[in-house]
mmCIF file of C-alpha atoms in Angstrom:
data_model
loop_
_atom_site.group_PDB
_atom_site.id
_atom_site.type_symbol
_atom_site.label_atom_id
_atom_site.label_comp_id
_atom_site.label_asym_id
_atom_site.label_seq_id
_atom_site.Cartn_x
_atom_site.Cartn_y
_atom_site.Cartn_z
ATOM 1 C CA UNK A 196 98.021 103.464 99.675
ATOM 2 C CA UNK A 197 98.122 100.217 97.526
ATOM 3 C CA UNK A 198 96.856 97.004 99.486
ATOM 4 C CA UNK A 199 96.489 93.402 98.468
ATOM 5 C CA UNK A 200 93.633 91.269 99.323
ATOM 6 C CA UNK A 201 94.093 87.578 98.709
ATOM 7 C CA UNK A 202 91.467 84.854 98.873
ATOM 8 C CA UNK A 203 90.776 81.425 98.150
ATOM 9 C CA UNK A 204 92.929 79.658 100.225
ATOM 10 C CA UNK A 205 92.094 76.741 102.396
ATOM 11 C CA UNK A 206 91.965 72.922 102.448
ATOM 12 C CA UNK A 207 91.718 70.464 99.986
ATOM 13 C CA UNK A 208 92.561 66.730 99.374
ATOM 14 C CA UNK A 209 95.190 65.354 97.614
ATOM 15 C CA UNK A 210 94.295 65.436 93.716
ATOM 16 C CA UNK A 211 91.791 68.394 94.318
ATOM 17 C CA UNK A 212 91.819 72.245 92.838
ATOM 18 C CA UNK A 213 91.937 75.409 94.570
ATOM 19 C CA UNK A 214 91.870 78.949 92.784
ATOM 20 C CA UNK A 215 93.571 81.966 94.868
ATOM 21 C CA UNK A 216 93.046 85.511 93.863
ATOM 22 C CA UNK A 217 94.387 88.573 94.724
ATOM 23 C CA UNK A 218 93.161 92.082 94.057
ATOM 24 C CA UNK A 219 95.315 95.407 94.212
ATOM 25 C CA UNK A 220 93.471 98.170 95.190
ATOM 26 C CA UNK A 221 94.431 101.535 95.681
ATOM 27 C CA UNK A 222 96.160 104.276 93.157
ATOM 28 C CA UNK A 223 98.310 102.605 90.768
ATOM 29 C CA UNK A 224 100.270 103.988 87.942
ATOM 30 C CA UNK A 225 101.006 100.540 85.841
ATOM 31 C CA UNK A 226 101.681 97.382 87.147
ATOM 32 C CA UNK A 227 104.218 95.469 85.900
ATOM 33 C CA UNK A 228 104.673 91.936 87.538
ATOM 34 C CA UNK A 229 102.474 89.849 89.241
ATOM 35 C CA UNK A 230 102.934 86.437 90.975
ATOM 36 C CA UNK A 231 102.713 84.236 93.846
ATOM 37 C CA UNK A 232 105.061 82.872 96.387
ATOM 38 C CA UNK A 233 104.720 80.071 98.657
ATOM 39 C CA UNK A 234 106.241 79.288 101.909
ATOM 40 C CA UNK A 235 106.414 76.177 103.571
ATOM 41 C CA UNK A 236 106.967 75.487 107.186
ATOM 42 C CA UNK A 237 110.655 75.524 108.266
ATOM 43 C CA UNK A 238 111.427 76.379 104.524
ATOM 44 C CA UNK A 239 112.096 79.709 102.506
ATOM 45 C CA UNK A 240 110.013 81.500 100.367
ATOM 46 C CA UNK A 241 110.057 80.446 96.866
ATOM 47 C CA UNK A 242 108.550 81.552 93.788
ATOM 48 C CA UNK A 243 105.407 79.871 92.451
ATOM 49 C CA UNK A 244 104.278 81.538 89.209
ATOM 50 C CA UNK A 245 104.892 85.000 87.785
ATOM 51 C CA UNK A 246 102.663 86.911 84.833
ATOM 52 C CA UNK A 247 103.902 90.143 83.066
ATOM 53 C CA UNK A 248 102.063 92.817 81.612
ATOM 54 C CA UNK A 249 101.831 91.632 78.161
ATOM 55 C CA UNK A 250 101.306 87.943 79.417
ATOM 56 C CA UNK A 251 104.461 86.051 79.546
ATOM 57 C CA UNK A 252 104.457 83.773 82.564
ATOM 58 C CA UNK A 253 107.030 81.884 84.627
ATOM 59 C CA UNK A 254 106.672 78.750 86.892
ATOM 60 C CA UNK A 255 108.454 76.602 89.403
ATOM 61 C CA UNK A 256 109.712 73.367 87.955
ATOM 62 C CA UNK A 257 107.449 71.613 90.699
ATOM 63 C CA UNK A 258 104.015 73.348 89.969
ATOM 64 C CA UNK A 259 104.492 73.622 86.002
ATOM 65 C CA UNK A 260 101.851 71.695 84.481
ATOM 66 C CA UNK A 261 99.648 71.745 87.235
ATOM 67 C CA UNK A 262 98.852 75.732 88.014
ATOM 68 C CA UNK A 263 97.940 78.541 85.938
ATOM 69 C CA UNK A 264 98.630 81.842 86.792
ATOM 70 C CA UNK A 265 96.460 84.653 84.755
ATOM 71 C CA UNK A 266 95.486 88.097 85.043
ATOM 72 C CA UNK A 267 92.709 90.667 84.612
ATOM 73 C CA UNK A 268 94.469 93.960 84.032
ATOM 74 C CA UNK A 269 91.279 96.000 84.075
ATOM 75 C CA UNK A 270 90.455 94.463 87.665
ATOM 76 C CA UNK A 271 94.415 94.715 88.958
ATOM 77 C CA UNK A 272 93.921 90.900 89.848
ATOM 78 C CA UNK A 273 96.181 87.903 89.694
ATOM 79 C CA UNK A 274 94.672 84.343 89.923
ATOM 80 C CA UNK A 275 96.370 80.920 90.235
ATOM 81 C CA UNK A 276 94.648 78.253 89.407
ATOM 82 C CA UNK A 277 96.350 75.061 91.461
ATOM 83 C CA UNK A 278 95.567 71.605 89.860
ATOM 84 C CA UNK A 279 96.214 68.061 90.845
ATOM 85 C CA UNK A 280 97.557 69.532 94.512
ATOM 86 C CA UNK A 281 99.650 67.501 95.950
ATOM 87 C CA UNK A 282 100.317 67.373 100.167
ATOM 88 C CA UNK A 283 104.083 69.070 99.078
ATOM 89 C CA UNK A 284 101.925 72.139 97.761
ATOM 90 C CA UNK A 285 100.652 73.006 101.759
ATOM 91 C CA UNK A 286 102.133 76.011 102.389
ATOM 92 C CA UNK A 287 101.294 79.996 102.834
ATOM 93 C CA UNK A 288 100.697 81.427 99.530
ATOM 94 C CA UNK A 289 101.878 85.027 98.984
ATOM 95 C CA UNK A 290 100.469 87.442 95.950
ATOM 96 C CA UNK A 291 103.277 90.327 95.094
ATOM 97 C CA UNK A 292 102.825 93.037 92.564
ATOM 98 C CA UNK A 293 105.231 95.121 91.270
ATOM 99 C CA UNK A 294 104.171 98.313 90.035
ATOM 100 C CA UNK A 295 104.968 102.299 89.267
ATOM 101 C CA UNK A 296 103.290 104.642 91.734
ATOM 102 C CA UNK A 297 101.936 107.612 90.716
ATOM 103 C CA UNK A 298 104.669 109.230 91.959
ATOM 104 C CA UNK A 299 106.934 107.122 89.122
ATOM 105 C CA UNK A 300 108.398 105.330 92.272
ATOM 106 C CA UNK A 301 108.856 101.291 91.496
ATOM 107 C CA UNK A 302 107.111 99.277 94.430
ATOM 108 C CA UNK A 303 107.749 95.664 95.259
ATOM 109 C CA UNK A 304 104.474 94.793 97.418
ATOM 110 C CA UNK A 305 103.474 91.737 98.840
ATOM 111 C CA UNK A 306 100.085 90.313 100.481
ATOM 112 C CA UNK A 307 99.425 89.432 103.882
ATOM 113 C CA UNK A 308 99.786 85.354 102.577
ATOM 114 C CA UNK A 309 96.740 82.775 102.834
ATOM 115 C CA UNK A 310 97.142 79.067 104.149
ATOM 116 C CA UNK A 311 96.612 76.181 101.584
ATOM 117 C CA UNK A 312 96.514 72.737 103.070
ATOM 118 C CA UNK A 313 96.546 69.922 101.362
ATOM 119 C CA UNK A 314 95.856 66.694 102.938
ATOM 120 C CA UNK A 315 96.770 62.764 101.964
#
């Protein structure tokens, strides 16, 4: 049973930094894409950033230049460094991992979410 454990959310003042982590535990054959999504109150979940196995990254326009996604393949962990945070970044942030299981099934797994609140 693969699980995602997120950490690092919390309350921060506008302009401050915050770092999120998400570790995948369990038996995994190969991880493909790791990423972060967020959902603000009353809004749909949206992509924040993704990173592929080879390191190729993709960012939402709203966070490009402020957020940096990275991954440690040896630890099956993805990070999101968030700088220059704005009140509009307030949301529940969800980790997402797409991987192949040992039975070569392609799995799309979500974390439980971590709250990020940016005060003005």
